[in-house]
Amino acid sequence: GENVEQHPSTLSVQEGDSAVIKCTYSDSASNYFPWYKQELGKGPQLIIDIRSNVGEKKDQRIAVTLNKTAKHFSLHITETQPEDSAVYFCAATLSGGSYIPTFGRGTSLIVHP
Amino acid sequence: DVKVTQSSRYLVKRTGEKVFLECVQDMDHENMFWYRQDPGLGLRLIYFSYDVKMKEKGDIPEGYSVSREKKERFSLILESASTNQTSMYLCASLDGSGWNEQFFGPGTRLTVL
């Protein structure tokens, strides 16, 4: 089955810096890669996603890149703000197939004011 | 506003008790999931259901069972709670296409004494 590795497990940055979280996946058939943000006391919520026919997607300060050949994808947050502090999860899914997402173990992002 | 709701935010039970965790979604989604979240281990899939009365084991089904009698409701049952089941439990739903995001509930923090 699919295996998703996520690094780092903890990331501490100063406000205004950029943050990068990286994930690798094992099943080359996976074709949908969502990123979720979990704030304290809440369930995870989708912040951005990318499909395998696209190499990059951007939404304001958040971007995701996908390298299918290397089987890795990354979340980039620019100009970080204290409200970006949360746990971030990557996932890989075979949509149209089993559609059961496989999650990374999460990254705790701390943005210091 | 779409929603996944869980019956309790916090629950304290005794070892050996039977515990029911309820989840309701209002999006008419076919697929529903129960996850367990522990520090450093990410989201681990306990059970999922792709239709009424249908269920499939996830990665860690031991000690749990589920029930889905209606499309909108998915229940997680701990037949005889044990201390190692102390955890955060998250319910999620997903539409049938698999291309879209999972919607998560706020979670239930279960403590078994």
CSV table of C-alpha atoms in Angstrom, one decimal:
chain,number,residue,atom,x,y,z
A,1,GLY,CA,0.0,0.0,0.0
A,2,GLU,CA,0.8,3.7,0.0
A,3,ASN,CA,3.3,5.1,2.4
A,4,VAL,CA,3.8,8.8,3.0
A,5,GLU,CA,6.8,10.3,4.8
A,6,GLN,CA,6.6,13.9,6.1
A,7,HIS,CA,9.4,16.1,7.3
A,8,PRO,CA,10.2,17.9,9.5
A,9,SER,CA,8.0,16.8,12.5
A,10,THR,CA,8.5,20.3,14.0
A,11,LEU,CA,9.3,23.6,12.4
A,12,SER,CA,10.0,26.8,14.2
A,13,VAL,CA,10.3,30.1,12.3
A,14,GLN,CA,10.2,33.8,12.9
A,15,GLU,CA,7.2,35.8,11.7
A,16,GLY,CA,7.8,36.9,8.1
A,17,ASP,CA,10.1,33.9,7.3
A,18,SER,CA,9.2,31.2,4.8
A,19,ALA,CA,8.3,27.6,5.8
A,20,VAL,CA,8.6,24.5,3.8
A,21,ILE,CA,7.2,21.1,4.6
A,22,LYS,CA,8.1,18.1,2.5
A,23,CYS,CA,6.4,14.8,1.8
A,24,THR,CA,7.4,11.7,-0.2
A,25,TYR,CA,5.0,9.0,-1.3
A,26,SER,CA,5.7,5.4,-2.5
A,27,ASP,CA,2.8,4.5,-4.9
A,28,SER,CA,3.4,6.1,-8.3
A,29,ALA,CA,-0.3,5.6,-9.0
A,30,SER,CA,-1.4,8.2,-6.4
A,31,ASN,CA,-2.8,11.2,-8.2
A,32,TYR,CA,-4.3,13.6,-5.7
A,33,PHE,CA,-2.3,15.3,-2.9
A,34,PRO,CA,-4.2,17.4,-0.4
A,35,TRP,CA,-2.7,19.4,2.5
A,36,TYR,CA,-4.6,19.9,5.8
A,37,LYS,CA,-4.1,22.4,8.6
A,38,GLN,CA,-5.2,21.5,12.1
A,39,GLU,CA,-5.5,24.3,14.5
A,40,LEU,CA,-5.6,23.7,18.3
A,41,GLY,CA,-8.9,22.1,19.3
A,42,LYS,CA,-10.2,21.7,15.8
A,43,GLY,CA,-10.3,19.0,13.1
A,44,PRO,CA,-8.0,19.2,10.1
A,45,GLN,CA,-9.2,21.5,7.3
A,46,LEU,CA,-8.0,21.5,3.7
A,47,ILE,CA,-5.9,24.4,2.7
A,48,ILE,CA,-4.6,23.5,-0.7
A,49,ASP,CA,-4.4,20.5,-3.0
A,50,ILE,CA,-2.8,19.4,-6.2
A,51,ARG,CA,-3.5,16.8,-8.8
A,52,SER,CA,-0.9,14.8,-10.6
A,53,ASN,CA,-1.4,16.6,-13.9
A,54,VAL,CA,-0.1,19.8,-12.4
A,55,GLY,CA,3.4,20.7,-11.1
A,56,GLU,CA,2.6,23.7,-9.0
A,57,LYS,CA,-0.4,25.5,-7.5
A,58,LYS,CA,-0.5,28.7,-5.5
A,59,ASP,CA,-3.1,30.4,-3.3
A,60,GLN,CA,-2.0,33.7,-1.9
A,61,ARG,CA,0.8,32.9,0.6
A,62,ILE,CA,0.5,29.1,0.2
A,63,ALA,CA,1.9,27.1,-2.7
A,64,VAL,CA,2.3,23.4,-3.3
A,65,THR,CA,4.8,21.7,-5.7
A,66,LEU,CA,4.7,18.2,-7.0
A,67,ASN,CA,7.5,16.2,-8.6
A,68,LYS,CA,6.0,13.0,-9.9
A,69,THR,CA,9.3,11.5,-11.0
A,70,ALA,CA,10.8,11.8,-7.6
A,71,LYS,CA,7.5,11.1,-5.9
A,72,HIS,CA,7.6,14.1,-3.6
A,73,PHE,CA,5.5,17.2,-2.9
A,74,SER,CA,6.0,20.2,-0.8
A,75,LEU,CA,4.0,22.9,1.0
A,76,HIS,CA,5.5,26.4,0.9
A,77,ILE,CA,4.2,29.2,3.2
A,78,THR,CA,5.7,32.6,2.6
A,79,GLU,CA,5.5,35.6,4.9
A,80,THR,CA,4.5,33.5,7.8
A,81,GLN,CA,2.2,34.9,10.5
A,82,PRO,CA,1.5,33.7,14.0
A,83,GLU,CA,-1.9,32.5,12.9
A,84,ASP,CA,-0.1,30.0,10.6
A,85,SER,CA,0.9,28.1,13.7
A,86,ALA,CA,-0.7,24.7,13.5
A,87,VAL,CA,-0.2,21.1,12.7
A,88,TYR,CA,0.0,20.4,8.9
A,89,PHE,CA,-0.7,17.1,7.3
A,90,CYS,CA,0.1,16.0,3.8
A,91,ALA,CA,-1.8,13.1,2.2
A,92,ALA,CA,-1.7,11.0,-1.0
A,93,THR,CA,-4.7,9.4,-2.6
A,94,LEU,CA,-5.6,7.3,-5.7
A,95,SER,CA,-8.8,9.0,-6.8
A,96,GLY,CA,-10.9,6.8,-8.9
A,97,GLY,CA,-9.3,3.8,-7.1
A,98,SER,CA,-9.4,3.1,-3.4
A,99,TYR,CA,-9.7,6.9,-2.7
A,100,ILE,CA,-8.6,6.2,0.9
A,101,PRO,CA,-6.1,8.9,1.7
A,102,THR,CA,-2.8,8.0,3.3
A,103,PHE,CA,-1.6,10.7,5.7
A,104,GLY,CA,1.9,11.8,6.7
A,105,ARG,CA,2.6,12.0,10.4
A,106,GLY,CA,2.2,15.8,10.6
A,107,THR,CA,4.4,18.9,11.0
A,108,SER,CA,3.9,21.2,14.0
A,109,LEU,CA,4.7,24.7,12.7
A,110,ILE,CA,5.4,27.4,15.3
A,111,VAL,CA,5.6,31.0,14.1
A,112,HIS,CA,7.2,33.3,16.6
A,113,PRO,CA,6.1,36.9,16.6
B,1,ASP,CA,-22.1,25.7,5.8
B,2,VAL,CA,-21.2,22.0,5.5
B,3,LYS,CA,-20.6,20.2,8.7
B,4,VAL,CA,-19.4,17.1,10.3
B,5,THR,CA,-20.4,17.0,13.9
B,6,GLN,CA,-19.3,14.6,16.7
B,7,SER,CA,-21.5,13.9,19.7
B,8,SER,CA,-18.9,14.8,22.4
B,9,ARG,CA,-15.8,17.0,22.6
B,10,TYR,CA,-14.6,15.4,25.7
B,11,LEU,CA,-15.4,12.0,27.2
B,12,VAL,CA,-14.1,10.2,30.3
B,13,LYS,CA,-14.8,6.5,30.7
B,14,ARG,CA,-13.8,3.7,33.0
B,15,THR,CA,-11.8,0.6,31.8
B,16,GLY,CA,-14.2,-2.1,30.6
B,17,GLU,CA,-17.1,0.3,29.8
B,18,LYS,CA,-18.8,0.2,26.4
B,19,VAL,CA,-18.2,3.5,24.6
B,20,PHE,CA,-20.2,5.0,21.7
B,21,LEU,CA,-18.8,7.9,19.6
B,22,GLU,CA,-21.3,9.4,17.2
B,23,CYS,CA,-20.6,11.3,14.0
B,24,VAL,CA,-23.1,13.0,11.7
B,25,GLN,CA,-22.5,14.7,8.3
B,26,ASP,CA,-25.0,16.9,6.4
B,27,MET,CA,-23.3,16.7,3.0
B,28,ASP,CA,-24.9,13.5,1.7
B,29,HIS,CA,-21.4,11.9,1.4
B,30,GLU,CA,-21.1,8.3,0.6
B,31,ASN,CA,-17.8,7.7,2.5
B,32,MET,CA,-17.2,8.2,6.2
B,33,PHE,CA,-14.1,7.5,8.3
B,34,TRP,CA,-12.9,7.2,11.8
B,35,TYR,CA,-9.4,8.1,12.7
B,36,ARG,CA,-7.4,8.1,15.8
B,37,GLN,CA,-4.8,10.9,16.4
B,38,ASP,CA,-1.9,10.4,18.8
B,39,PRO,CA,1.2,12.7,19.1
B,40,GLY,CA,3.9,11.7,16.6
B,41,LEU,CA,1.7,9.1,14.9
B,42,GLY,CA,-0.5,11.3,12.8
B,43,LEU,CA,-3.9,10.2,11.7
B,44,ARG,CA,-4.4,6.4,11.8
B,45,LEU,CA,-7.5,5.0,10.1
B,46,ILE,CA,-9.6,2.7,12.3
B,47,TYR,CA,-12.6,2.0,10.0
B,48,PHE,CA,-14.3,3.4,7.0
B,49,SER,CA,-17.6,3.0,5.3
B,50,TYR,CA,-18.4,3.6,1.7
B,51,ASP,CA,-22.2,3.0,1.9
B,52,VAL,CA,-24.9,2.4,4.4
B,53,LYS,CA,-24.4,-0.9,6.3
B,54,MET,CA,-21.0,-1.3,4.6
B,55,LYS,CA,-17.7,-1.1,6.5
B,56,GLU,CA,-14.1,-1.9,5.9
B,57,LYS,CA,-11.2,-2.2,8.4
B,58,GLY,CA,-8.5,0.4,8.4
B,59,ASP,CA,-5.0,0.1,9.7
B,60,ILE,CA,-5.9,-0.3,13.4
B,61,PRO,CA,-9.3,-1.9,13.8
B,62,GLU,CA,-8.5,-4.0,16.8
B,63,GLY,CA,-10.7,-3.2,19.8
B,64,TYR,CA,-13.2,-1.2,17.8
B,65,SER,CA,-16.3,-1.8,15.8
B,66,VAL,CA,-18.5,0.6,13.7
B,67,SER,CA,-22.1,0.9,12.7
B,68,ARG,CA,-23.7,2.8,9.8
B,69,GLU,CA,-27.4,2.4,9.7
B,70,LYS,CA,-28.1,5.7,8.0
B,71,LYS,CA,-26.1,7.5,5.3
B,72,GLU,CA,-25.5,10.6,7.5
B,73,ARG,CA,-24.4,8.8,10.7
B,74,PHE,CA,-21.3,6.7,11.4
B,75,SER,CA,-20.7,5.4,14.9
B,76,LEU,CA,-17.5,4.1,16.5
B,77,ILE,CA,-17.9,1.6,19.3
B,78,LEU,CA,-15.4,0.5,21.9
B,79,GLU,CA,-16.8,-2.7,23.2
B,80,SER,CA,-14.6,-2.8,26.3
B,81,ALA,CA,-12.6,0.4,26.7
B,82,SER,CA,-9.0,0.1,27.7
B,83,THR,CA,-6.5,2.7,28.9
B,84,ASN,CA,-4.5,2.4,25.6
B,85,GLN,CA,-7.6,3.7,23.8
B,86,THR,CA,-7.2,7.1,25.4
B,87,SER,CA,-6.8,9.3,22.4
B,88,MET,CA,-8.3,11.9,20.1
B,89,TYR,CA,-10.9,10.5,17.7
B,90,LEU,CA,-11.7,12.2,14.5
B,91,CYS,CA,-14.5,11.5,12.1
B,92,ALA,CA,-14.4,12.5,8.4
B,93,SER,CA,-16.6,12.3,5.3
B,94,LEU,CA,-15.8,12.3,1.6
B,95,ASP,CA,-17.9,12.4,-1.5
B,96,GLY,CA,-17.9,9.5,-3.9
B,97,SER,CA,-15.6,11.0,-6.5
B,98,GLY,CA,-12.5,10.9,-4.2
B,99,TRP,CA,-11.1,14.0,-5.9
B,100,ASN,CA,-12.3,16.3,-3.2
B,101,GLU,CA,-11.4,17.1,0.3
B,102,GLN,CA,-12.3,15.2,3.4
B,103,PHE,CA,-14.3,17.1,5.9
B,104,PHE,CA,-13.4,16.5,9.5
B,105,GLY,CA,-15.3,16.8,12.7
B,106,PRO,CA,-13.9,18.7,15.6
B,107,GLY,CA,-12.8,15.5,17.4
B,108,THR,CA,-13.6,13.7,20.6
B,109,ARG,CA,-10.9,13.6,23.3
B,110,LEU,CA,-11.5,10.3,25.0
B,111,THR,CA,-9.8,9.5,28.3
B,112,VAL,CA,-10.1,5.9,29.7
B,113,LEU,CA,-9.3,5.6,33.4
